Coordinates of C-alpha atoms in Angstrom, one line a residue:
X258 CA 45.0 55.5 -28.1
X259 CA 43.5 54.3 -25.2
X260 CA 42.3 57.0 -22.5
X261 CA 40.6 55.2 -19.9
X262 CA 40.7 52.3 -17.7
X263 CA 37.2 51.4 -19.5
X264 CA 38.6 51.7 -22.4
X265 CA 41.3 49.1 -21.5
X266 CA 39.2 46.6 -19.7
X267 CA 36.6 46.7 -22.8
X268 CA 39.2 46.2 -25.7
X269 CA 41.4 44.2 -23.7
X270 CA 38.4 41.6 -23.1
X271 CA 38.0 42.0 -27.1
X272 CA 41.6 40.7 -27.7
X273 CA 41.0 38.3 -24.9
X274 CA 37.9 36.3 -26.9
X275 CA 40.4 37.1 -29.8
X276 CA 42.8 35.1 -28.2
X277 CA 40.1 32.1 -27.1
X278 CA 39.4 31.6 -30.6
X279 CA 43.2 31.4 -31.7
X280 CA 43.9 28.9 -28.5
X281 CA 41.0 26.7 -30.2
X282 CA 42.7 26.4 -33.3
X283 CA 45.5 24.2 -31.1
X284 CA 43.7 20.9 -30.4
X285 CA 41.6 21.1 -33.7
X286 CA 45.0 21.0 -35.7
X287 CA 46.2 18.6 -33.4
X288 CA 43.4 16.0 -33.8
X289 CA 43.5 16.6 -37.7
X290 CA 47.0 16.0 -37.9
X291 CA 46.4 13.2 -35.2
X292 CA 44.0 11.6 -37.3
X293 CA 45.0 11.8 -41.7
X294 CA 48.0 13.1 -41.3
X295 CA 47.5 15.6 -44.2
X296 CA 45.9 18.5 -45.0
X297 CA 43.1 19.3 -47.9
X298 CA 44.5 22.0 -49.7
X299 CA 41.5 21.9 -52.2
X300 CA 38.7 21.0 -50.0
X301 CA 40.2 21.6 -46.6
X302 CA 36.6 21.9 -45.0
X303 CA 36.0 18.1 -46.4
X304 CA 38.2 16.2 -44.1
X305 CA 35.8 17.5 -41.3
X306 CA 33.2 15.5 -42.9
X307 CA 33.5 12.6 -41.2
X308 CA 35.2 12.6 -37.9
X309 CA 34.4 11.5 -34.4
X310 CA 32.7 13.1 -31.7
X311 CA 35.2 14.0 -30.3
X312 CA 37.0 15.9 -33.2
X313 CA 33.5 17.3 -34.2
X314 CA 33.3 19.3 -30.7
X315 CA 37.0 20.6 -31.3
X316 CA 35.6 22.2 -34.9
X317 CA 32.3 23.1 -32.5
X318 CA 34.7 25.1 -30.1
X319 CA 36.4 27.3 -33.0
X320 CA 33.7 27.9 -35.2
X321 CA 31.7 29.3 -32.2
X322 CA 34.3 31.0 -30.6
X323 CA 34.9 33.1 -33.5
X324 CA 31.5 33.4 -34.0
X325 CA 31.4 34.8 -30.7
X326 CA 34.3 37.0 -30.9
X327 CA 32.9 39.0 -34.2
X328 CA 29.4 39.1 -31.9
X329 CA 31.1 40.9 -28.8
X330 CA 33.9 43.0 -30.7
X331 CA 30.5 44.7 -32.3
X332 CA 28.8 45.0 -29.2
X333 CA 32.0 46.7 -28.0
X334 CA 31.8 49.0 -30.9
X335 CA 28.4 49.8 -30.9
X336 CA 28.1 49.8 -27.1
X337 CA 30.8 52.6 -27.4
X338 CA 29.9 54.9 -30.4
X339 CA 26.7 55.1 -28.3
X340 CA 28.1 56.1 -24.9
X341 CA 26.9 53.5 -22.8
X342 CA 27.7 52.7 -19.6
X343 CA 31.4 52.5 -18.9
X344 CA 31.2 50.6 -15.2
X345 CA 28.4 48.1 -16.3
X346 CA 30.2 47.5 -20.3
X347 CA 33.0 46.5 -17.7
X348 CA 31.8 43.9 -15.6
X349 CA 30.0 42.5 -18.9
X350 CA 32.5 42.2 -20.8
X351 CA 34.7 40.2 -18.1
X352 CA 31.6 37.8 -18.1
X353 CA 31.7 37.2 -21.6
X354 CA 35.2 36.6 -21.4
X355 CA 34.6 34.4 -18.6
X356 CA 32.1 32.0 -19.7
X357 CA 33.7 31.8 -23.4
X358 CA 36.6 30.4 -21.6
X359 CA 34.6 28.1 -19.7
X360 CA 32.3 27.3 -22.6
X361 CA 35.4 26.3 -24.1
X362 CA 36.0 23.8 -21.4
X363 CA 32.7 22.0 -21.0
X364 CA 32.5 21.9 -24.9
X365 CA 35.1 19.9 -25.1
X366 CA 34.3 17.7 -22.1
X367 CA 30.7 17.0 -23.3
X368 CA 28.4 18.5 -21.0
X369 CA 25.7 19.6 -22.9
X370 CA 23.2 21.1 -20.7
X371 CA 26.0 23.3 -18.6
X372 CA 27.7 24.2 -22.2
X373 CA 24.2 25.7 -23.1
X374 CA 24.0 27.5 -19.8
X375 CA 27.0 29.2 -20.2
X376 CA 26.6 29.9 -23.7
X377 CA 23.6 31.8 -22.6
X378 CA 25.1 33.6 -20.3
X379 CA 27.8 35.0 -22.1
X380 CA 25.1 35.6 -25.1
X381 CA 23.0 37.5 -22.8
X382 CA 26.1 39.6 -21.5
X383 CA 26.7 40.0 -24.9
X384 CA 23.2 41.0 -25.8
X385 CA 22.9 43.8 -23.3
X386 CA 26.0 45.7 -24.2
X387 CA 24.2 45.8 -27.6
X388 CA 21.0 48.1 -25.4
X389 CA 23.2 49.7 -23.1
X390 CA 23.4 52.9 -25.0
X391 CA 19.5 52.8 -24.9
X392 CA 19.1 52.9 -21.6
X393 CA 22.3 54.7 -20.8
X394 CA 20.9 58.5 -19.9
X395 CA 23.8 61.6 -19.3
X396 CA 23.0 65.0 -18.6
X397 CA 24.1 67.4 -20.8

């Protein structure tokens, strides 16, 4: 049960990078279906092995978005069992959300250098609600 609007801005940004990492699954089954035709049921991770550029950044997108969604779902947790901050979790989390979309975006468009400036971002957003609790000080 949810009690708070924290509460709902925090999980509902969880589901949201949940939902980033299910919208990447889209164009990368589109492109493999685009391109064999079939799919490996016994080595389904082979017919990755040799695709274009293109088709390589799709797999890029969803591999790191989940990897990115396990990362910030565990912040969120952590970040709560140890009562951080409620206002600054919020605005952090929205920023993760945020430049995971837009990561998305200028992965698949091919700009390095900006892809690696958002990914940062959202990694140091990330990162902090991990420390939050440390720093987080209520009077008892």
């Amino acid at each position: 049960m949810l009690y708070t609007e924290s509460d709902r801005i925090q999980y509902g940004c969880v589901f949201a990078t949940l939902l980033l990492w299910v919208v990447s699954l889209v164009p990368l089954y589109l492109a493999r279906r685009s391109s064999e035709g079939i799919y490996y049921h016994e080595a389904p991770r082979m017919q990755y092995a040799s695709v274009d550029a293109a088709r390589a950044r799709l797999l890029g997108v969803h591999e790191n978005s989940f990897e990115a969604f396990v990362l910030f779902a565990l912040a969120i947790l952590f970040n709560r069992a140890g009562l951080g901050s409620h206002v600054a979790t919020d605005v952090l989390s929205i920023v993760v959300v945020i430049s995971r979309a837009l990561y998305m975006v200028v992965y698949l468009l091919n700009l390095s250098a900006l892809r690696t400036i958002i990914w940062t971002i959202g990694m140091l957003a990330t990162l902090v609600i991990y420390v939050l609790p440390l720093s987080t000080h209520y009077s008892t």
